[in-house]
Amino acid sequence: MTHTPWLSLMTFLPLVGVALLALLPKGDNERTAAFSRWIALGLSCLVLVIALCALRAFDPAQAGFQFVEKRSWIPSLGLSYHLGVDGISLWFVVLSALLSPIAILSGFAVKQRVRSFMAALLLLETMMIGAFCAQDFFLFYIFFEGVLIPMFLIIGVWGGDKRIYAAMKFFLYTFLGSVLMLVAILAMIQQAGTSDMSQLAGHKFPLQMACLLWIGFFASFAVKTPMWPFHTWLPYAHVEAPTAGSVILAGVLLKLGGYGFIRICLQMLPDASAFFAPLVVGLSLVAIVYTSLVALAQTDMKKLIAYSSVAHMGYVTLGLFSGTREGLEGAMMVMLSHGLVAAALFLCVGVLYERLHTREIARFTGVADVMPRYAGAMMAFTLASVGLPGTSGFIGEFLSMQGAWLYDGRVAAVAALGVILGAAYMLWLYRRVFFGSPVRQDVQAMQDITLREGAMLVPLLVLVVFIGLYPTAVRSVYQKSLEKVGLPTIQVAEVKP
Amino acid sequence: MISFAMIYPEALIAAAAMILLLWSAFRGEKAVREVGAAAFAVIIGATVLLMRQSGKELLFHDMFVVSDFTRLAKGLILAASGAALLFAPGYSIKGREPLKPEYFVLILLATLGMMLMVSAHDLIALYMGLELQNLALYVLVSIRRDEPKASEAGLKYFTLGALSSALLLFGLSLIYGFAGSTSYEAIADVLARTKGIHYGLSAGLGFVLAGMAFKISAAPFHMWTPDVYEGSSTPITAFLSAAPKIAAFGLMIGFLGGPFGSSLSVWSSGLIAVSILSMFWGSLGGLPQTDVKRLMGYSAIANMGTILIGLVVLDVKSVLVYLAVYALGTLGVLGGVTLMRRGGAPVQSIRDLSGLSQTHPVLAFVLAAFLFSLVGVPPLAGFFGKFYVLMAAVSAGKAWLAVIGVLASVIAAAYYLRLIKIMYFDEPKGLPLDPVSGKISSVAVGLLAVATTGFVLCPAPLIEAADRAAKSLLLP
């Protein structure tokens, strides 16, 4: 193969950044901090440019993997360094490449140990992009799990008051899920004799074994996504993480779970997925309704948005396991849209937090009066989160509900309840924070968004509206690849004794 | 015709140990530096001689076996001993009894014992190697005579070690009594001729396993580990934590995989119980620790339990890979502890690590790398060990054991993470630690850190060597 190694470049450019940061002269003075910020931002923008080039060069008419790179790595076990993207993973790569510079830009507000912070964010970018590109199961696991280290440090070092509890809970919870997945991966490699993910997708596992494997993967992805009742780490992680960490966590890391469900559970273990679909649909419904109710009761903005993320992920899993084409597409769209919208909402909360150092909803009233531009942006993202037609949130939620309807009318009815609740908690949040008149002095003194904050929010705003008005642009890229994914419809599979 | 090239490494170490012993007797304590340098050179020389060997051979009336397997195990032992030698400067403390040349001689003798253990092909040779190692280690643990904790550790280690040696020897004599020979081949013949295993032989095997479990500090024979780890000076703890474990596993693979390979079902169930118990005991016991070295003792117990998973399914490759990456991690952490001083005195309490990332960023970073490696998070080296051991369990149809193993590893992750939390998330407390001085030790720790983080780039050499080693054994 002689083409440009786009994927390796994207994966490892941020690592080059980490090396550069390590080479900067010692000390944590202002100059080193400024250098680190701009190096990190520059490299992540470069990655974004490469990602966009790759998106241009990608041929959506093909369903298979493109930009494939393959090198032998541990020959005795048949493991290889094998990267490739199809229409599904390409979008996640682009999403990671887009959110990383935005997160880094929001990380400019961090004042302590700037160099290490930027290095951690870059390391995180490498791991995320690597995980979406990996075509070898072993490599996938390395990247998937490697995410834990930088994220653990980001929450623990630069987080809020209860950061230590949050970081530990985040690490141990996800680690428990992923080691169970590791056993499942090993059993799969052992059974099929290959660690190549696309070959594994064609391998048929006996149903009994497939079900056990499925449980192993489910343990990991259900924690990562997160699904109710495995979501309890998420509110803590989000609340305590610095804004940049929350952006990446909500924007990309949660999607690793959904991506895993598509790539592994649905593609490799379709029968087991069909077998367990009612369970997943049930949990998704609980997630949608229950976490929406929990979100209603929150007094902390970040926690509210964190719970709304769990609810949105409920639509993703509902769509994925509804066994319909519409549900699958809906899940894909919800993930992409949520990646943009949740990231933006966390950025918006970060804007307020940087000004008043609190996220208490009750502390704010009448922000719209003092920060009109900010209020406008937040309105757009709130409506996108609620799923207003014309925003990216609508397409996904609609398709996902359609999938649920085709699966079972009652399921759709319950899920629709979640949509109403979603509108309720988001709009109520908006009313409490933005409307009314600014009573408190410190609220009155707040400045509208700065250029840096605008630079983070405007691209997201444009994309949210663009995708909402013209979803085909996104759809055309992943459509062919998504058609290849088997639907978890109940078939009478033979159980061999 | 014996080809002596096969025992050159051992011969070199034996001769050098004796010459250096005499040398230091004549020169007195002035000789520390030159003996230390010479001992390191001997380790390097032995490694070079080892690498020049090839092929498989039985020597000295089938008492001594050399193969790809013994070569890799010995190579790992030599590397671990070399690292422990480089940590030696961490031993000296101002105003205390200075480092004595015997330190290096004893390490050489212990290393020699370990190499003999790995190559043992006869019950007598097995015991000789083991005791040579043990005696040297007993002295090393209590070499700091003016330190009550070291004497206590030495005494505990010696008393319990002697007991376990007695058990082991009793087991060996039972095996000899019922098989009629001390030779591995003859024992294998007896086992092949009889249907099932004679109760006398299985009783002997049980005693031997109990004795070996003590040597590798597997539960329920682990009681000495935290005390000895805490009491010995840190370079010795580092040595204890890596090299003897590799040797003991080398011996167990040779012994269990050789004559008793056909009666796998007899001993594997017992070892599985020991393995599970060790993993949980080591993981839970480490949680409340306040001393880094004690904590590493519990970590050793847990890790030994994990390696036993590889042993009970007789997957030699996974055992070797795990041992190698575990040695990297534990040598690294303990080597890092040798670099920590406050006012010239060594510190080893977990509290002393607080805020290390702000006062000593590089040291904190390498320690974090070792700890994450011990947790088994990719892309660090420790992950590969876990990967191969779990793979071995899954391939042998023991996926349930793999699941138990990973569950225990999550518990153990909590205490490694606690160390990282204290280094990175907490603010510095109390007097700051001294700036890192010891150049040689820092270089050694740095090399271990490079190996731990860079392993992912080029894992093939070790894994292929382990593969060849496993094939050279031709287990049943």
Coordinates of N, CA and C in Angstrom, one line a residue, chain A residues 26 73-77 79 113 127 138 141-143 145-149 152-153 155-157 163-164 167-168 171-172 175-176 179-180 182-183 185-190, chain B residues 317 357-358 372 375 377-380 383-384 386-388 390-391 394-395 399 402-403 406-407 409-410 413-414 417-418 420-421 424-426 456-457 459-460 463-464 467:
Chain A
K26 N 12.4 23.2 31.8 CA 11.7 22.9 33.1 C 11.0 24.1 33.6
W73 N 3.1 -7.3 14.0 CA 3.5 -6.7 15.3 C 3.9 -7.7 16.2
I74 N 3.1 -8.7 16.6 CA 3.5 -9.8 17.4 C 3.2 -11.0 16.5
P75 N 4.1 -11.4 15.7 CA 3.8 -12.5 14.7 C 3.4 -13.8 15.3
S76 N 4.0 -14.1 16.4 CA 3.7 -15.5 17.0 C 2.2 -15.6 17.4
L77 N 1.6 -14.5 17.6 CA 0.2 -14.6 18.0 C -0.7 -14.1 16.9
L79 N -0.9 -11.1 15.8 CA -1.4 -9.7 16.1 C -0.7 -8.8 15.1
R113 N -0.1 23.7 36.4 CA 0.5 22.6 35.7 C 0.0 22.4 34.3
M127 N -5.3 8.2 22.0 CA -6.0 7.0 22.4 C -7.4 6.9 21.8
F138 N -6.7 -6.6 19.5 CA -5.7 -6.4 20.5 C -5.4 -4.9 20.6
Y141 N -8.2 -2.9 22.0 CA -8.2 -2.9 23.5 C -7.2 -2.0 24.1
I142 N -6.0 -2.0 23.5 CA -4.9 -1.1 24.0 C -5.4 0.3 24.0
F143 N -5.9 0.8 22.9 CA -6.4 2.2 22.8 C -7.6 2.5 23.7
E145 N -8.5 1.1 26.4 CA -8.2 1.0 27.8 C -7.2 2.1 28.1
G146 N -6.4 2.5 27.1 CA -5.4 3.5 27.4 C -6.0 4.8 27.7
V147 N -7.2 5.0 27.2 CA -7.9 6.3 27.5 C -8.0 6.5 29.0
L148 N -8.1 5.5 29.8 CA -8.3 5.6 31.2 C -7.2 6.4 31.9
I149 N -5.9 6.2 31.5 CA -4.8 6.9 32.2 C -4.9 8.4 32.1
F152 N -8.1 9.7 33.9 CA -8.0 9.6 35.4 C -7.2 10.8 35.9
L153 N -6.1 11.1 35.3 CA -5.3 12.2 35.7 C -6.0 13.5 35.5
I155 N -9.2 14.2 35.6 CA -10.2 14.4 36.6 C -9.5 14.6 38.0
G156 N -8.5 13.8 38.3 CA -7.9 13.8 39.6 C -7.1 15.0 39.9
V157 N -6.3 15.4 38.9 CA -5.4 16.5 39.2 C -6.1 17.9 39.0
R163 N -12.7 15.5 43.5 CA -12.1 14.9 42.3 C -11.5 13.6 42.6
I164 N -11.0 13.3 43.8 CA -10.3 12.1 44.0 C -11.3 10.9 44.0
A167 N -12.4 10.4 40.4 CA -11.4 9.8 39.6 C -11.2 8.3 39.9
M168 N -11.2 8.0 41.1 CA -11.1 6.6 41.5 C -12.3 5.8 41.0
F171 N -12.1 5.3 37.3 CA -11.1 4.3 36.8 C -11.6 2.9 37.2
L172 N -11.9 2.7 38.4 CA -12.2 1.3 38.9 C -13.5 0.8 38.2
F175 N -12.6 0.2 34.6 CA -11.6 -0.9 34.5 C -12.2 -2.3 34.7
L176 N -13.1 -2.3 35.7 CA -13.8 -3.6 35.9 C -14.6 -4.0 34.6
V179 N -11.9 -5.2 31.9 CA -11.1 -6.4 32.0 C -12.0 -7.6 31.7
L180 N -13.3 -7.5 32.0 CA -14.2 -8.6 31.6 C -14.3 -8.6 30.1
L182 N -11.8 -7.9 28.2 CA -10.6 -8.5 27.8 C -10.7 -10.0 27.8
V183 N -11.3 -10.6 28.8 CA -11.5 -12.1 28.8 C -12.3 -12.5 27.6
I185 N -12.6 -10.9 24.7 CA -11.7 -10.8 23.5 C -10.8 -12.0 23.4
L186 N -10.2 -12.4 24.5 CA -9.3 -13.5 24.4 C -10.0 -14.8 24.0
A187 N -11.2 -15.0 24.6 CA -12.0 -16.2 24.2 C -12.3 -16.1 22.7
M188 N -12.6 -14.9 22.2 CA -13.0 -14.8 20.8 C -11.8 -15.1 19.9
I189 N -10.7 -14.5 20.2 CA -9.5 -14.7 19.4 C -9.2 -16.2 19.4
Q190 N -9.3 -16.8 20.6 CA -9.0 -18.2 20.8 C -9.9 -19.0 19.9
Chain B
K317 N 5.0 -20.1 28.2 CA 5.2 -18.8 27.5 C 4.6 -17.7 28.4
S357 N 4.5 14.6 42.5 CA 4.5 15.1 41.1 C 4.9 16.5 41.1
Q358 N 4.7 17.2 42.2 CA 5.1 18.7 42.1 C 6.5 18.9 42.6
F372 N 1.0 1.9 36.9 CA 0.0 1.6 35.9 C 0.3 0.3 35.2
V375 N -0.9 -2.3 37.4 CA -2.3 -2.4 37.3 C -2.7 -3.3 36.1
V377 N -2.7 -1.8 32.8 CA -3.3 -0.9 31.8 C -2.5 -0.9 30.6
P378 N -3.1 -1.2 29.4 CA -2.3 -0.9 28.2 C -2.1 0.5 28.0
P379 N -1.1 1.0 27.3 CA -0.1 0.2 26.5 C 1.1 -0.2 27.3
L380 N 1.1 -0.2 28.6 CA 2.3 -0.4 29.4 C 2.6 -1.9 29.4
F383 N 0.5 -5.0 30.9 CA -0.7 -5.4 30.3 C -0.4 -6.7 29.5
F384 N 0.8 -6.8 28.9 CA 1.1 -7.9 28.1 C 1.2 -9.2 28.9
K386 N -0.5 -9.8 31.7 CA -1.8 -10.1 32.0 C -2.5 -10.8 30.8
F387 N -2.3 -10.2 29.6 CA -2.9 -10.7 28.4 C -2.5 -12.1 28.2
Y388 N -1.2 -12.5 28.3 CA -0.8 -13.8 28.0 C -1.3 -14.8 29.0
L390 N -4.0 -14.6 30.8 CA -5.4 -14.8 30.7 C -5.7 -15.6 29.4
M391 N -4.9 -15.3 28.4 CA -5.0 -16.1 27.1 C -4.8 -17.6 27.4
V394 N -7.8 -19.0 29.1 CA -8.9 -19.2 28.2 C -8.6 -20.3 27.2
S395 N -7.4 -20.4 26.7 CA -7.1 -21.5 25.7 C -7.3 -22.9 26.4
A399 N -11.8 -20.3 31.4 CA -12.1 -18.9 31.3 C -12.6 -18.4 32.7
A402 N -9.8 -17.1 34.5 CA -9.4 -15.8 34.0 C -10.4 -14.7 34.6
V403 N -11.7 -15.0 34.7 CA -12.6 -14.0 35.2 C -12.3 -13.7 36.6
V406 N -9.2 -11.5 36.8 CA -9.4 -10.1 36.5 C -10.2 -9.3 37.6
L407 N -11.1 -10.1 38.2 CA -11.8 -9.4 39.3 C -10.9 -9.1 40.4
S409 N -7.8 -8.5 40.1 CA -6.9 -7.4 39.6 C -7.5 -6.1 39.7
V410 N -8.9 -6.0 39.7 CA -9.5 -4.7 39.8 C -9.4 -4.2 41.3
A413 N -6.0 -3.0 41.7 CA -5.8 -1.7 41.0 C -6.0 -0.6 42.0
A414 N -7.0 -0.8 43.0 CA -7.3 0.3 43.9 C -6.1 0.7 44.7
L417 N -3.6 2.6 42.4 CA -4.1 3.9 42.1 C -4.0 4.8 43.3
R418 N -4.1 4.3 44.5 CA -4.0 5.1 45.7 C -2.6 5.8 45.7
I420 N -0.8 6.5 43.1 CA -0.7 7.5 42.1 C -1.5 8.7 42.6
K421 N -2.6 8.4 43.2 CA -3.4 9.5 43.7 C -2.6 10.4 44.7
Y424 N 0.0 12.4 42.7 CA -0.5 13.4 41.7 C -1.6 14.3 42.3
F425 N -2.5 13.7 43.1 CA -3.7 14.5 43.4 C -3.5 15.3 44.7
D426 N -2.6 14.8 45.6 CA -2.4 15.4 46.9 C -1.4 16.5 46.8
V456 N 5.6 -1.8 24.3 CA 4.5 -2.0 23.3 C 5.0 -1.8 21.9
L457 N 6.1 -1.0 21.7 CA 6.6 -0.7 20.4 C 7.2 -2.0 19.8
P459 N 7.3 -5.6 21.2 CA 7.2 -6.7 22.2 C 7.7 -8.0 21.6
A460 N 7.9 -8.1 20.3 CA 8.2 -9.4 19.7 C 9.4 -10.1 20.2
I463 N 8.6 -12.0 23.4 CA 7.5 -12.9 23.3 C 8.0 -14.1 22.4
E464 N 8.8 -13.8 21.4 CA 9.4 -14.9 20.6 C 10.3 -15.8 21.4
D467 N 8.4 -17.9 23.5 CA 7.8 -19.0 22.6 C 8.8 -20.1 22.4

